[in-house]
Amino acid sequence: VSHRHIQRYVARGGTALYDGLVDSMVRLSDVPGRRVVVVMTDGRDENATSTGPGSTRTWEDVLATARSTGATVYAIGFGTNVDVGRLVELTSLSGGEAYFTNDVSELGEHYQRIVDDLHRRYVLAYTSTNANRNGGWRAVGIKTTDPALKVRSSDGYFAPAQ
């Protein structure tokens, strides 16, 4: 599809964004290896008349699902009325990144940035000293001593329940 075709596309109706994000992450939860969701959106969850939500799930459901599935979310916020705060919140929490544009000719560049970022990822593992198997959230922070390096990761994990 060329930029010309995308530029002529007119979006109509609402978007069940939260349902789509939750369903995508849940679908990936049993996939071995890296789980990544890429979404191009204005970040708004609206019904067809823009008078109410488009999803049955809430924003809190989206954030909880990102935490519980370990999926990394990348977002391309597209348009002039983008909910930047929500997209940054989700991508930061999940260890992804958000990019923003209202110029269709920049979309290829943003998708390439996501691909490049995925090629530069490393996996770190450690064994927790906390032996409690209570299913609780455990915050994890990763820092580097090299200011030239940028570290992005999820902000923790759920402990085993049993």
Tab-separated table of C-alpha atoms in Angstrom:
chain	number	residue	atom	x	y	z
A	1	VAL	CA	0.000	0.000	0.000
A	2	SER	CA	1.484	3.331	-1.002
A	3	HIS	CA	1.511	6.533	1.029
A	4	ARG	CA	-0.974	7.927	-1.505
A	5	HIS	CA	-3.514	5.216	-0.650
A	6	ILE	CA	-3.075	5.657	3.085
A	7	GLN	CA	-3.359	9.446	2.752
A	8	ARG	CA	-6.732	9.078	0.991
A	9	TYR	CA	-8.122	6.731	3.656
A	10	VAL	CA	-10.788	8.354	5.820
A	11	ALA	CA	-11.381	6.797	9.203
A	12	ARG	CA	-15.005	6.625	10.301
A	13	GLY	CA	-16.722	5.318	13.368
A	14	GLY	CA	-15.257	4.402	16.698
A	15	THR	CA	-12.433	2.241	17.898
A	16	ALA	CA	-12.621	-0.480	20.530
A	17	LEU	CA	-8.939	0.175	21.237
A	18	TYR	CA	-8.834	-1.214	24.764
A	19	ASP	CA	-10.529	-4.470	23.743
A	20	GLY	CA	-8.109	-4.803	20.818
A	21	LEU	CA	-5.053	-4.212	23.011
A	22	VAL	CA	-6.204	-6.639	25.720
A	23	ASP	CA	-7.146	-9.325	23.182
A	24	SER	CA	-3.787	-8.938	21.394
A	25	MET	CA	-1.771	-9.259	24.592
A	26	VAL	CA	-3.811	-12.192	25.894
A	27	ARG	CA	-3.453	-13.987	22.571
A	28	LEU	CA	0.329	-13.630	22.844
A	29	SER	CA	0.533	-14.678	26.498
A	30	ASP	CA	1.169	-18.361	25.684
A	31	VAL	CA	3.629	-17.642	22.864
A	32	PRO	CA	7.172	-18.598	23.804
A	33	GLY	CA	9.845	-15.936	23.419
A	34	ARG	CA	9.386	-12.234	22.911
A	35	ARG	CA	5.801	-10.964	22.835
A	36	VAL	CA	5.327	-7.644	21.015
A	37	VAL	CA	2.232	-5.664	20.059
A	38	VAL	CA	2.505	-2.786	17.585
A	39	VAL	CA	-0.483	-0.471	17.294
A	40	MET	CA	-1.116	2.581	15.132
A	41	THR	CA	-3.835	4.649	16.748
A	42	ASP	CA	-4.975	8.011	17.991
A	43	GLY	CA	-5.076	6.404	21.434
A	44	ARG	CA	-8.774	7.026	21.863
A	45	ASP	CA	-11.337	4.391	22.757
A	46	GLU	CA	-14.674	5.612	21.409
A	47	ASN	CA	-17.944	4.296	20.081
A	48	ALA	CA	-19.088	5.122	16.542
A	49	THR	CA	-20.619	8.448	17.578
A	50	SER	CA	-17.694	9.440	19.851
A	51	THR	CA	-20.111	9.789	22.757
A	52	GLY	CA	-18.844	6.938	24.902
A	53	PRO	CA	-16.359	4.103	25.204
A	54	GLY	CA	-15.892	1.700	22.329
A	55	SER	CA	-14.642	-1.171	24.482
A	56	THR	CA	-16.043	-3.279	27.258
A	57	ARG	CA	-12.601	-3.212	28.934
A	58	THR	CA	-11.148	-0.200	30.701
A	59	TRP	CA	-7.768	1.505	30.547
A	60	GLU	CA	-6.931	-0.143	33.875
A	61	ASP	CA	-7.643	-3.534	32.229
A	62	VAL	CA	-5.152	-2.662	29.464
A	63	LEU	CA	-2.418	-1.767	31.968
A	64	ALA	CA	-3.091	-4.840	34.112
A	65	THR	CA	-2.975	-7.095	31.047
A	66	ALA	CA	0.320	-5.562	29.915
A	67	ARG	CA	1.772	-6.344	33.329
A	68	SER	CA	0.389	-9.863	33.595
A	69	THR	CA	1.284	-11.004	30.063
A	70	GLY	CA	4.711	-9.386	29.824
A	71	ALA	CA	3.924	-8.120	26.325
A	72	THR	CA	5.932	-5.173	25.027
A	73	VAL	CA	3.766	-2.555	23.343
A	74	TYR	CA	4.948	-0.111	20.686
A	75	ALA	CA	2.580	2.620	19.579
A	76	ILE	CA	2.514	4.966	16.651
A	77	GLY	CA	0.211	7.807	17.608
A	78	PHE	CA	-1.207	9.043	14.336
A	79	GLY	CA	-3.249	12.179	13.757
A	80	THR	CA	-3.760	15.608	15.221
A	81	ASN	CA	-5.840	14.596	18.253
A	82	VAL	CA	-3.730	11.844	19.821
A	83	ASP	CA	-3.984	10.805	23.470
A	84	VAL	CA	-0.215	11.078	23.982
A	85	GLY	CA	-0.358	10.503	27.742
A	86	ARG	CA	-2.053	7.120	27.527
A	87	LEU	CA	0.202	5.829	24.759
A	88	VAL	CA	3.337	6.914	26.621
A	89	GLU	CA	2.027	5.362	29.835
A	90	LEU	CA	1.351	1.979	28.208
A	91	THR	CA	4.553	1.804	26.199
A	92	SER	CA	6.687	2.908	29.145
A	93	LEU	CA	5.082	0.381	31.483
A	94	SER	CA	5.609	-2.442	29.000
A	95	GLY	CA	9.155	-1.537	27.952
A	96	GLY	CA	8.160	-0.347	24.493
A	97	GLU	CA	8.219	3.073	22.889
A	98	ALA	CA	5.702	5.536	21.482
A	99	TYR	CA	6.200	7.582	18.317
A	100	PHE	CA	3.954	10.369	17.087
A	101	THR	CA	3.184	11.888	13.699
A	102	ASN	CA	0.348	13.278	11.633
A	103	ASP	CA	2.318	12.860	8.394
A	104	VAL	CA	1.642	9.584	6.589
A	105	SER	CA	5.015	9.774	4.833
A	106	GLU	CA	6.729	9.317	8.240
A	107	LEU	CA	4.983	6.020	9.054
A	108	GLY	CA	7.595	3.852	7.326
A	109	GLU	CA	10.345	5.543	9.338
A	110	HIS	CA	8.514	4.874	12.616
A	111	TYR	CA	7.875	1.226	11.787
A	112	GLN	CA	11.558	0.869	10.873
A	113	ARG	CA	12.529	2.407	14.240
A	114	ILE	CA	10.461	-0.286	15.970
A	115	VAL	CA	12.120	-3.059	13.950
A	116	ASP	CA	15.560	-1.598	14.658
A	117	ASP	CA	14.770	-1.335	18.361
A	118	LEU	CA	13.704	-4.977	18.485
A	119	HIS	CA	17.010	-5.985	16.879
A	120	ARG	CA	18.943	-4.130	19.595
A	121	ARG	CA	17.183	-5.758	22.546
A	122	TYR	CA	18.915	-7.894	25.137
A	123	VAL	CA	17.344	-10.261	27.617
A	124	LEU	CA	18.485	-10.077	31.233
A	125	ALA	CA	17.497	-12.582	33.878
A	126	TYR	CA	18.028	-12.842	37.599
A	127	THR	CA	16.874	-14.953	40.513
A	128	SER	CA	14.915	-13.078	43.136
A	129	THR	CA	15.959	-13.356	46.765
A	130	ASN	CA	12.289	-13.024	47.731
A	131	ALA	CA	11.022	-16.604	48.101
A	132	ASN	CA	7.405	-15.610	48.875
A	133	ARG	CA	5.042	-17.215	46.376
A	134	ASN	CA	2.124	-14.864	46.907
A	135	GLY	CA	1.308	-13.732	43.376
A	136	GLY	CA	2.103	-10.134	44.310
A	137	TRP	CA	3.592	-7.459	42.087
A	138	ARG	CA	7.342	-7.021	42.390
A	139	ALA	CA	8.827	-3.782	41.133
A	140	VAL	CA	12.122	-4.065	39.258
A	141	GLY	CA	14.392	-1.241	38.149
A	142	ILE	CA	17.341	-1.539	35.778
A	143	LYS	CA	20.008	1.152	35.607
A	144	THR	CA	23.183	1.546	33.603
A	145	THR	CA	26.396	3.302	34.498
A	146	ASP	CA	26.925	4.321	30.864
A	147	PRO	CA	24.911	7.491	30.113
A	148	ALA	CA	25.108	6.738	26.381
A	149	LEU	CA	22.918	3.650	26.855
A	150	LYS	CA	19.153	3.848	27.142
A	151	VAL	CA	17.429	1.207	29.239
A	152	ARG	CA	13.764	0.385	28.691
A	153	SER	CA	12.037	-2.452	30.462
A	154	SER	CA	8.796	-3.352	32.124
A	155	ASP	CA	8.624	-2.059	35.660
A	156	GLY	CA	8.279	-5.450	37.361
A	157	TYR	CA	6.580	-8.828	37.355
A	158	PHE	CA	4.043	-10.899	39.269
A	159	ALA	CA	5.500	-13.459	41.655
A	160	PRO	CA	4.345	-17.066	41.303
A	161	ALA	CA	1.119	-17.677	43.220
A	162	GLN	CA	2.089	-21.156	44.467
